[in-house]
Coordinates of C-alpha atoms and ligand atoms in Angstrom, one line a residue:
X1 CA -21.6 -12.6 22.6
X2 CA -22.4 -11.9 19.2
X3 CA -19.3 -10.3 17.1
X4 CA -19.1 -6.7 16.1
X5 CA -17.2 -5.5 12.8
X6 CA -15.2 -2.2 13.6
X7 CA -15.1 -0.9 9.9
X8 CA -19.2 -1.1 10.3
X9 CA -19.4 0.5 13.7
X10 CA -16.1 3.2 13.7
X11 CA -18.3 5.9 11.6
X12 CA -20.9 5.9 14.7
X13 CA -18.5 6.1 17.3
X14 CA -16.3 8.8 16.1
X15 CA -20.0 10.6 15.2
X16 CA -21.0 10.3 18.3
X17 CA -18.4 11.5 20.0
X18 CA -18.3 14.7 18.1
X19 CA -21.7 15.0 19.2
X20 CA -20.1 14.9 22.9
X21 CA -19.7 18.1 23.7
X22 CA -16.1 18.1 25.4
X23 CA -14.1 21.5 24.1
X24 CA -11.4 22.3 26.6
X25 CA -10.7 26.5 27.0
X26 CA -8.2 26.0 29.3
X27 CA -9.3 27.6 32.3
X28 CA -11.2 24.3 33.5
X29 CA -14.6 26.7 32.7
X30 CA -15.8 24.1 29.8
X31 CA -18.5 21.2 30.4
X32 CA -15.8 18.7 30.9
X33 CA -14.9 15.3 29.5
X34 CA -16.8 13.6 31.9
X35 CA -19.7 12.4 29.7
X36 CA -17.9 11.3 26.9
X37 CA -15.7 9.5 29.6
X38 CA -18.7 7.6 29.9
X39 CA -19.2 6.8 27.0
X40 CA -16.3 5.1 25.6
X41 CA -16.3 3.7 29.2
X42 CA -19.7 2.1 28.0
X43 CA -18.4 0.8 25.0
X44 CA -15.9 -1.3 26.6
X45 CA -17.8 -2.4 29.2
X46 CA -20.5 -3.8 26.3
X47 CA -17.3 -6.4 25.4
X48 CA -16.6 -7.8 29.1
X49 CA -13.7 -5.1 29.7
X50 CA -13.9 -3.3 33.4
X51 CA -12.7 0.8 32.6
X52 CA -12.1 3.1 35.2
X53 CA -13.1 6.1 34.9
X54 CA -10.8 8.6 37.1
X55 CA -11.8 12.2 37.5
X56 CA -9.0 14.7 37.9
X57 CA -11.3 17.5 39.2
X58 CA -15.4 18.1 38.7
X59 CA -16.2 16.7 35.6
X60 CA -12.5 15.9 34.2
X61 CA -12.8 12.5 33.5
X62 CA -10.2 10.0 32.3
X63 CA -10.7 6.2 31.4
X64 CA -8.0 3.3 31.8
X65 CA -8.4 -0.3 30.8
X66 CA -6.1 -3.0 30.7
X67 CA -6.4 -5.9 27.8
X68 CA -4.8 -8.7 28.8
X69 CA -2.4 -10.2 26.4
X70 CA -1.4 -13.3 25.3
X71 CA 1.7 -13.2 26.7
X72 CA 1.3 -11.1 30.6
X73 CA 5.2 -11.5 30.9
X74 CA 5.9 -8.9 27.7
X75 CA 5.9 -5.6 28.4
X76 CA 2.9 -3.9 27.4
X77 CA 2.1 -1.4 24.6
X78 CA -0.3 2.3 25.7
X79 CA -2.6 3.3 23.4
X80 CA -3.8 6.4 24.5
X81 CA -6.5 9.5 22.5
X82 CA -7.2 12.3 24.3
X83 CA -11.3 13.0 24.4
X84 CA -11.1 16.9 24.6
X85 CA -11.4 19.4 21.9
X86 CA -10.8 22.9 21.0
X87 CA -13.4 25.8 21.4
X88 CA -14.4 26.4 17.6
X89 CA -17.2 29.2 16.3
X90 CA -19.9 27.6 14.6
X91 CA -20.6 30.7 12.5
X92 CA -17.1 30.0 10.7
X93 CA -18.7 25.9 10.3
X94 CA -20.3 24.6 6.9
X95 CA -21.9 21.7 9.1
X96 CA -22.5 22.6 13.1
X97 CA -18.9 21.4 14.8
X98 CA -20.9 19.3 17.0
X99 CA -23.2 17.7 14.5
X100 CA -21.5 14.3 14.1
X101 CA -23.2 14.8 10.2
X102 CA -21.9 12.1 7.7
X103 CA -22.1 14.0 4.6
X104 CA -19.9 13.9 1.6
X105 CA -18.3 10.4 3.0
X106 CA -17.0 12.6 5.5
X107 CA -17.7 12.2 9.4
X108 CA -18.1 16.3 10.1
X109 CA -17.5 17.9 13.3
X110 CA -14.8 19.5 15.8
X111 CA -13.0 16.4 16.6
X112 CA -12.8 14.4 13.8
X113 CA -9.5 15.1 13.1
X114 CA -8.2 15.8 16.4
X115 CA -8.9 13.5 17.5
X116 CA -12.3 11.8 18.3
X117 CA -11.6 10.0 15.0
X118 CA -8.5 7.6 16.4
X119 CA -10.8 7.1 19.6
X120 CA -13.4 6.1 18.0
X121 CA -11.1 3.4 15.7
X122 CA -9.3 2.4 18.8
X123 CA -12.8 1.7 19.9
X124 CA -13.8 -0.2 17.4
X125 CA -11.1 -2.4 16.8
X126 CA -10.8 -3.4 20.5
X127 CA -14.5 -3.9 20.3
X128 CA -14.5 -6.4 17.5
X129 CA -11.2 -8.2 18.9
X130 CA -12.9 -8.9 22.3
X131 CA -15.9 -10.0 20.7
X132 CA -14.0 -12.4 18.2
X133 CA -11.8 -13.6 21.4
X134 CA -8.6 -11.9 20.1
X135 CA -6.7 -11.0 22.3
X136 CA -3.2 -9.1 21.3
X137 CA -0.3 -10.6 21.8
X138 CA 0.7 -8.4 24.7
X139 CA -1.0 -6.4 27.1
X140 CA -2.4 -3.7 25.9
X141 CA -3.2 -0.5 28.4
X142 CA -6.2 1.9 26.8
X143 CA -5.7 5.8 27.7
X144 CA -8.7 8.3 26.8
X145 CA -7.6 11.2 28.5
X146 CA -9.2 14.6 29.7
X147 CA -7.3 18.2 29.1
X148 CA -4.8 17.5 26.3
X149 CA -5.9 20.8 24.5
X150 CA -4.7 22.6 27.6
X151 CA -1.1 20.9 28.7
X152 CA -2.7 17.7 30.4
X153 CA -3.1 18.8 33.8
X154 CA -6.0 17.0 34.3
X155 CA -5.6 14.0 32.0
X156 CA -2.3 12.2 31.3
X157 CA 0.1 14.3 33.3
X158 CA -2.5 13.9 36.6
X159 CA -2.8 10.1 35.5
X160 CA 1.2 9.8 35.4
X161 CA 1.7 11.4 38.8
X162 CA -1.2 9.5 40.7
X163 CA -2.0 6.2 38.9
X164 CA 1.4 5.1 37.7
X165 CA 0.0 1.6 38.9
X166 CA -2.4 1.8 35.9
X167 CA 0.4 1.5 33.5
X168 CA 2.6 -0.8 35.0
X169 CA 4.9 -2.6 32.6
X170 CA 4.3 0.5 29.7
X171 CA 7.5 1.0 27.8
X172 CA 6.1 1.9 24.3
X173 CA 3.4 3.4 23.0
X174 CA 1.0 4.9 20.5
X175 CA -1.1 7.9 19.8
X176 CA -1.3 11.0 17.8
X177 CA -0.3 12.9 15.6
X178 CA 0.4 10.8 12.8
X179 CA -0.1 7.8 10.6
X180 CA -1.9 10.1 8.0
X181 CA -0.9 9.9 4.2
X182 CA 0.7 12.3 2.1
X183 CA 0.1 11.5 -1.5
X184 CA 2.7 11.3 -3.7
X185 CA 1.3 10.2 -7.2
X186 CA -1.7 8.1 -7.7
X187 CA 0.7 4.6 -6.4
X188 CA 2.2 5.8 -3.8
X189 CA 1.4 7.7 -0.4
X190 CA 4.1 8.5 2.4
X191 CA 2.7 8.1 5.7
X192 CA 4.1 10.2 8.3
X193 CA 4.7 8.3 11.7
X194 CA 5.8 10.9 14.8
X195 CA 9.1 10.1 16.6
X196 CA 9.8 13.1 17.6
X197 CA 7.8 16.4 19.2
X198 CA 10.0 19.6 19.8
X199 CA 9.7 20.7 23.6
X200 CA 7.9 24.4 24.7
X201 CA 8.7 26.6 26.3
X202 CA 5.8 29.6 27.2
X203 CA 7.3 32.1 28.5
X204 CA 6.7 35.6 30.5
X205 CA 9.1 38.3 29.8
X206 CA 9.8 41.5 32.3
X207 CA 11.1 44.6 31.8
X208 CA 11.7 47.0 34.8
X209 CA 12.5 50.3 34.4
X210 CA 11.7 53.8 36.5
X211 CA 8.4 54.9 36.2
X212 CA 7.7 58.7 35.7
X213 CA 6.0 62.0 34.0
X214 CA 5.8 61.6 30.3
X215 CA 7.1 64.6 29.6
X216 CA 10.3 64.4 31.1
X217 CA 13.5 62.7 29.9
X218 CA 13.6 59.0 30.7
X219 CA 16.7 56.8 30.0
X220 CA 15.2 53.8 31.9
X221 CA 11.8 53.5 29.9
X222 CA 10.3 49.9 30.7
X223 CA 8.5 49.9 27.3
X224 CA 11.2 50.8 25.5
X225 CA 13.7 48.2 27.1
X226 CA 10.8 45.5 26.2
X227 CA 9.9 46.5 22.8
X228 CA 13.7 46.2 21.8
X229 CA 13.8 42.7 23.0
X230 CA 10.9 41.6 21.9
X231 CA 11.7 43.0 18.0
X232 CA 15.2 41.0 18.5
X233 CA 13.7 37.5 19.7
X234 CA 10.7 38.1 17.0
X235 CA 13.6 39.5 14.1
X236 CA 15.9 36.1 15.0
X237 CA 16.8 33.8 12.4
X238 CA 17.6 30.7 13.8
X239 CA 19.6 28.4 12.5
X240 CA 19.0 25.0 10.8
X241 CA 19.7 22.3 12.7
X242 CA 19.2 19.1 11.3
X243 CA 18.1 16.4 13.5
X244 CA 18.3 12.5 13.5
X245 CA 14.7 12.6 12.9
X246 CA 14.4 15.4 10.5
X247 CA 16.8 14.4 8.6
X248 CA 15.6 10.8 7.8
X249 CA 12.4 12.7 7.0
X250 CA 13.4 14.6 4.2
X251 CA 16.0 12.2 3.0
X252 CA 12.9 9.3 2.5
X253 CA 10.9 11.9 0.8
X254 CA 12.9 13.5 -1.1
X255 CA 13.6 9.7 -2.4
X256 CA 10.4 9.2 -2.7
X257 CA 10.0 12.7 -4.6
X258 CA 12.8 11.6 -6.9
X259 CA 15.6 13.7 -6.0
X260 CA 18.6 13.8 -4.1
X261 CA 18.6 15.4 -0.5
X262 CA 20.8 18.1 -0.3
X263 CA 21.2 18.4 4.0
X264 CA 22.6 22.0 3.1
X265 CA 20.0 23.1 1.9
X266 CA 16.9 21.2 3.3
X267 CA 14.5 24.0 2.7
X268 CA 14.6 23.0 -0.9
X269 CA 13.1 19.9 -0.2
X270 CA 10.6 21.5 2.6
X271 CA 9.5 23.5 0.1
X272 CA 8.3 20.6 -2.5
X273 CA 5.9 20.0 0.8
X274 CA 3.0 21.9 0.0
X275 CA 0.9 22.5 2.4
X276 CA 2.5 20.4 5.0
X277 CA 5.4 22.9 4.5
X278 CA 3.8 25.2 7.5
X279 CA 4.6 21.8 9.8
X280 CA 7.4 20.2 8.8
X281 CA 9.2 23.9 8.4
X282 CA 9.5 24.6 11.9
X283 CA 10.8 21.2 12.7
X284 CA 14.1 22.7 11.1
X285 CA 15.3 25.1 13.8
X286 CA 13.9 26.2 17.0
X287 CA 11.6 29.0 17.1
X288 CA 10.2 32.2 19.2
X289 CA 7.2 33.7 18.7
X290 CA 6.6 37.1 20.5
X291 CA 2.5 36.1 21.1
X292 CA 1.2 38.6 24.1
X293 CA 2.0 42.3 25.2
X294 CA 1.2 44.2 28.3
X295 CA 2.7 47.7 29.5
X296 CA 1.0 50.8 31.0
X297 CA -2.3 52.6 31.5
X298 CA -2.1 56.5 30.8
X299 CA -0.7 57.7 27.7
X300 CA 1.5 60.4 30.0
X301 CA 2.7 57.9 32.6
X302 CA 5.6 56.0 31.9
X303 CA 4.8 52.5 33.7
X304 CA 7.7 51.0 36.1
X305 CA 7.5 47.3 33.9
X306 CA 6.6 46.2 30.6
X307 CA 5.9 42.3 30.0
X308 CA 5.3 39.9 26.8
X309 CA 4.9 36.3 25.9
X310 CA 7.0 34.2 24.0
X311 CA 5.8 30.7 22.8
X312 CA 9.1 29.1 22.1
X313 CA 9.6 25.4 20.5
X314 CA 12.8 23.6 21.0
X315 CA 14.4 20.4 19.1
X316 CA 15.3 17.6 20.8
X317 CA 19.2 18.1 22.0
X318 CA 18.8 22.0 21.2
X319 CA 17.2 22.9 24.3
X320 CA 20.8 24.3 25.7
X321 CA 21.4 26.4 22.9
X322 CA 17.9 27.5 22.9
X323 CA 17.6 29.2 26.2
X324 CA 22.1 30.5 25.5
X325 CA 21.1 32.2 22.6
X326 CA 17.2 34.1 23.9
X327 CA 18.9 35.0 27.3
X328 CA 21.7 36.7 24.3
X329 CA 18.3 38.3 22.5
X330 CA 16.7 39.8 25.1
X331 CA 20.0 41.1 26.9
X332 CA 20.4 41.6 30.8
X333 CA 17.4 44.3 31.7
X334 CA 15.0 41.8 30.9
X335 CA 14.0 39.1 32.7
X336 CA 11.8 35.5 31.7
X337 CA 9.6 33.4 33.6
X338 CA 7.9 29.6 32.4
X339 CA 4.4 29.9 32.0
X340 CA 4.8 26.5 30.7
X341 CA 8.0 24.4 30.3
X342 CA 8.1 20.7 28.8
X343 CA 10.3 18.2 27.5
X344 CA 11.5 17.6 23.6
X345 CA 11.2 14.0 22.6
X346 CA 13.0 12.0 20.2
X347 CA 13.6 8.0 19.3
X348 CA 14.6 5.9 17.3
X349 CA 12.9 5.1 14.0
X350 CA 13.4 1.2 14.5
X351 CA 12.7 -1.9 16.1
X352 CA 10.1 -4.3 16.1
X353 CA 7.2 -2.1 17.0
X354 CA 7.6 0.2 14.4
X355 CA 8.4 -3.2 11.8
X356 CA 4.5 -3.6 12.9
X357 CA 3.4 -0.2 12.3
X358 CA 5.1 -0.2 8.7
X359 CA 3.7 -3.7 8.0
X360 CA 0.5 -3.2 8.9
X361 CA 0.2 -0.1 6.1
X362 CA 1.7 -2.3 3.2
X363 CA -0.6 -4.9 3.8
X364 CA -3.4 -3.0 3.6
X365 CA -1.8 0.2 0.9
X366 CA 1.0 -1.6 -1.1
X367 CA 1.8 1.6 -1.7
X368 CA 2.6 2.7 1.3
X369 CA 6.1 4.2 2.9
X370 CA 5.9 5.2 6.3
X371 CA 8.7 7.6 7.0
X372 CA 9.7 9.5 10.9
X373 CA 9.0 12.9 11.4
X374 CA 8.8 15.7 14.4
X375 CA 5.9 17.4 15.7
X376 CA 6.3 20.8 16.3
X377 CA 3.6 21.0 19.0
X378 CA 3.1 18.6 21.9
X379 CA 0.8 15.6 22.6
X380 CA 0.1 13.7 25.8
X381 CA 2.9 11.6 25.0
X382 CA 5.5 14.2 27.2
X383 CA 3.4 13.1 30.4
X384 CA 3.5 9.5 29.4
X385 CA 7.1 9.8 28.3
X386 CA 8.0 10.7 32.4
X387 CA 7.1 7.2 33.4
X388 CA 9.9 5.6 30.2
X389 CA 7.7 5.2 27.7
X390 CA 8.7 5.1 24.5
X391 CA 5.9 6.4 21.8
X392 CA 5.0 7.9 18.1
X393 CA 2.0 8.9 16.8
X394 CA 0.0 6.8 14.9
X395 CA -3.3 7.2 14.1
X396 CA -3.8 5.3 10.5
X397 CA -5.6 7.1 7.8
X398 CA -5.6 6.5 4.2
X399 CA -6.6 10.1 2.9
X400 CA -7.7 11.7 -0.6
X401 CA -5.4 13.1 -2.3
X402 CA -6.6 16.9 -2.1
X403 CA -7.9 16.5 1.4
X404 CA -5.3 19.0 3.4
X405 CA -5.5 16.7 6.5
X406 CA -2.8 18.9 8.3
X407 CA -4.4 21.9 8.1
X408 CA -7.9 20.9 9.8
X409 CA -5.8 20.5 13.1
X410 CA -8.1 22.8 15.4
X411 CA -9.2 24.6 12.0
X412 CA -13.1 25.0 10.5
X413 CA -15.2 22.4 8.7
X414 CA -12.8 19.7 10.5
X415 CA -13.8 16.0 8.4
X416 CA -12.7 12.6 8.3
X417 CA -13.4 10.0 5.2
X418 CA -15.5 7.4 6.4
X419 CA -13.2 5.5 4.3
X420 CA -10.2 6.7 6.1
X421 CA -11.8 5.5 9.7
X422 CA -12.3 1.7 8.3
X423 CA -9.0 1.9 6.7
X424 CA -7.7 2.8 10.1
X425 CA -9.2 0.1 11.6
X426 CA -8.2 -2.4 9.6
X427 CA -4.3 -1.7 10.0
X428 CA -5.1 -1.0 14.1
X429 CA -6.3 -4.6 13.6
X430 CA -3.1 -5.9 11.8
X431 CA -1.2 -3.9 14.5
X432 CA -2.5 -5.0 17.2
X433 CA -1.9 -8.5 15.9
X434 CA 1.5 -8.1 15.4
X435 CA 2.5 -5.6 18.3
Ligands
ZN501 ZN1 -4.8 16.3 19.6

């Protein structure tokens, strides 16, 4: 087999995909992940490797492969990408979202941050390992998954309740969202590694009242009841709490920033964020977000029940408190339901696995510091996190300075340095070596 060079071939592959069409509404309606299943499914295959590709439902495709290891006996590391995307508007697009263009050094499309772009360097760096006869030190489990943009249902939380045997032997692993730098001056860059991801909690609310003429007096009125409670939970300040995670987070960075962390005040040092303020902000308390209302259908008929949706995010070891203090907020005429309900998740920033992870950036930005933080959405890794696994989010990129990475997350002209993708492939590579 002649050898392939990742950095050469990760700008293709990550264009490619983009020009996949795979965007996930969330009512299973969309075209599917099913050809760029096949795809990446292809790739490996090219290298000797023998993916399966597992389909969840018509056209919701998934694909596992094993790489052995060195060393069969280890346990072995997941590295898993989801190959969905979010529905976009092309009107709002500089460049067509599916175009795959490479302009500006840039790989363009929906995707290329979130996140065809580590599938297509997790590609690539397998790709040239197997070809070179590398094999990592331990096994190594590949994850492409269908339906992340949606909860998982048809990708890793399907693939965790019926092929558990796939990922036998899993206890750590690695994925998004993270691994990204935040400048700091023209030396140095933090890199922001994800150990945590605050758990959700989507959520239904009820209010049941008596129904009646419009005219009349009406002590009992559904909308009213609802309105209240939804202005309380929407109205809440809630408290700081400063988590294991969190807290590491803003000491290192404030460090880094060259000040002192003051933990009683660590909106002071959120603040200094810029832009990644918006994420890192709501990794400081939990949150409630009224997001959907619903009540009546005559303008002279008061209806018999009101409802609403919440989209509440809990820390990690907050969920108790959480759930005491809403049930306080929305009082006892009104009652909640899960829409959808997962897990916080939270470990330690430590070990050898995340030595590698830390390495692997110095060698190849010397002026690199990774640093912990939490995710205040939710990846794949709560499915994969049922079976014991341990994970963060790392997905290597070396980033412009004035590039506000964060922000493209499911937002417009979504882009990706070409130089950022073969950077990430050359610390995967280092990784991978070391893992
Ligand atoms: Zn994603």
């Amino acid at each position: 087999m002649t050898t392939l060079n990742g950095e050469d071939e990760v700008a293709g592959l990550c264009r490619d995909l983009i020009r996949i069409d795979s965007t996930n509404a969330g009512d299973n309606s969309g075209p599917g992940e099913r050809a760029a299943a096949e795809y990446v499914a292809e790739k490996l295959a090219e290298v000797g490797l023998e993916p399966r590709i597992l389909e969840s439902d018509s056209r919701r495709a998934n694909v596992v492969v094993r790489v052995e290891g060195e060393d069969p006996s280890r346990d072995a590391l997941l590295l898993h990408g989801h190959l969905d995307v979010v529905p976009f508007d092309a009107a709002d697009w500089t460049l067509h979202p599916l175009s795959g263009e490479i302009a500006d050094d840039c790989v363009w499309g929906r995707g290329a941050v979130d996140m065809k772009n580590m599938d297509a360097m997790i590609l690539a760096v397998v790709r040239q390992r197997i070809s070179e006869g590398r094999r990592p030190p331990r096994d190594v489990v590949l994850a492409f998954t269908a339906d992340e943009e949606a909860g998982g249902e048809y990708g890793a939380q399907w693939l965790a309740a019926e092929h558990k045997d796939l990922f036998e032997g899993c206890t750590e692993a690695i994925g998004e969202v993270g691994g990204f730098s935040v400048s700091i001056d023209d030396a140095r860059r933090l890199y922001l590694i994800e150990a945590a991801e605050k758990g959700i909690a989507w959520m239904r609310l009820t209010a049941t009242g008596r129904a009646g003429h419009g005219s009349m007096l009406n002590a009992e009125n559904a909308v009213t009841e609802l309105a209240e409670a939804v202005g309380r939970v929407g109205r809440y300040q809630w408290p700081v709490r400063l988590t294991r995670t969190v807290e590491t987070f803003l000491t290192e960075t404030s460090r880094a920033l060259g000040f002192d962390f003051d933990p009683d005040d660590p909106e002071a040092t959120v603040a200094k964020l810029g832009p990644l303020a918006r994420m890192i902000g709501a990794t400081l308390r939990n949150t409630a977000n009224p997001t959907m209302l619903q009540a009546g259908y005559k303008a002279n008929v008061i209806p018999q029940t009101a409802t609403a949706h919440i989209d509440g995010r809990f820390l990690p070891g907050y969920e108790e408190e959480f759930f005491q203090t809403l049930d306080e907020l929305l009082g006892p005429n009104v009652t909640r339901e899960f829409v959808y309900h997962d897990v916080a998740l939270e470990t330690g920033f430590d070990g050898p696995l995340v030595r590698a992870m830390a390495d692997a950036l110095v060698a190849e930005d010397p002026g690199a510091l990774a640093v912990p933080y939490t995710l205040s959405g939710g990846t794949d890794l709560k499915a994969f996190s049922v079976m014991g696994v341990r994970g963060f989010g790392f997905a290597p990129l070396k980033l412009p300075a004035d590039l506000d990475f964060s922000g493209m997350f499911h937002g417009v002209d979504e882009r990706v340095p070409v130089d950022s993708l073969k950077f990430g492939v050359r610390v995967l590579d280092r990784f991978l070596d070391a893992c």
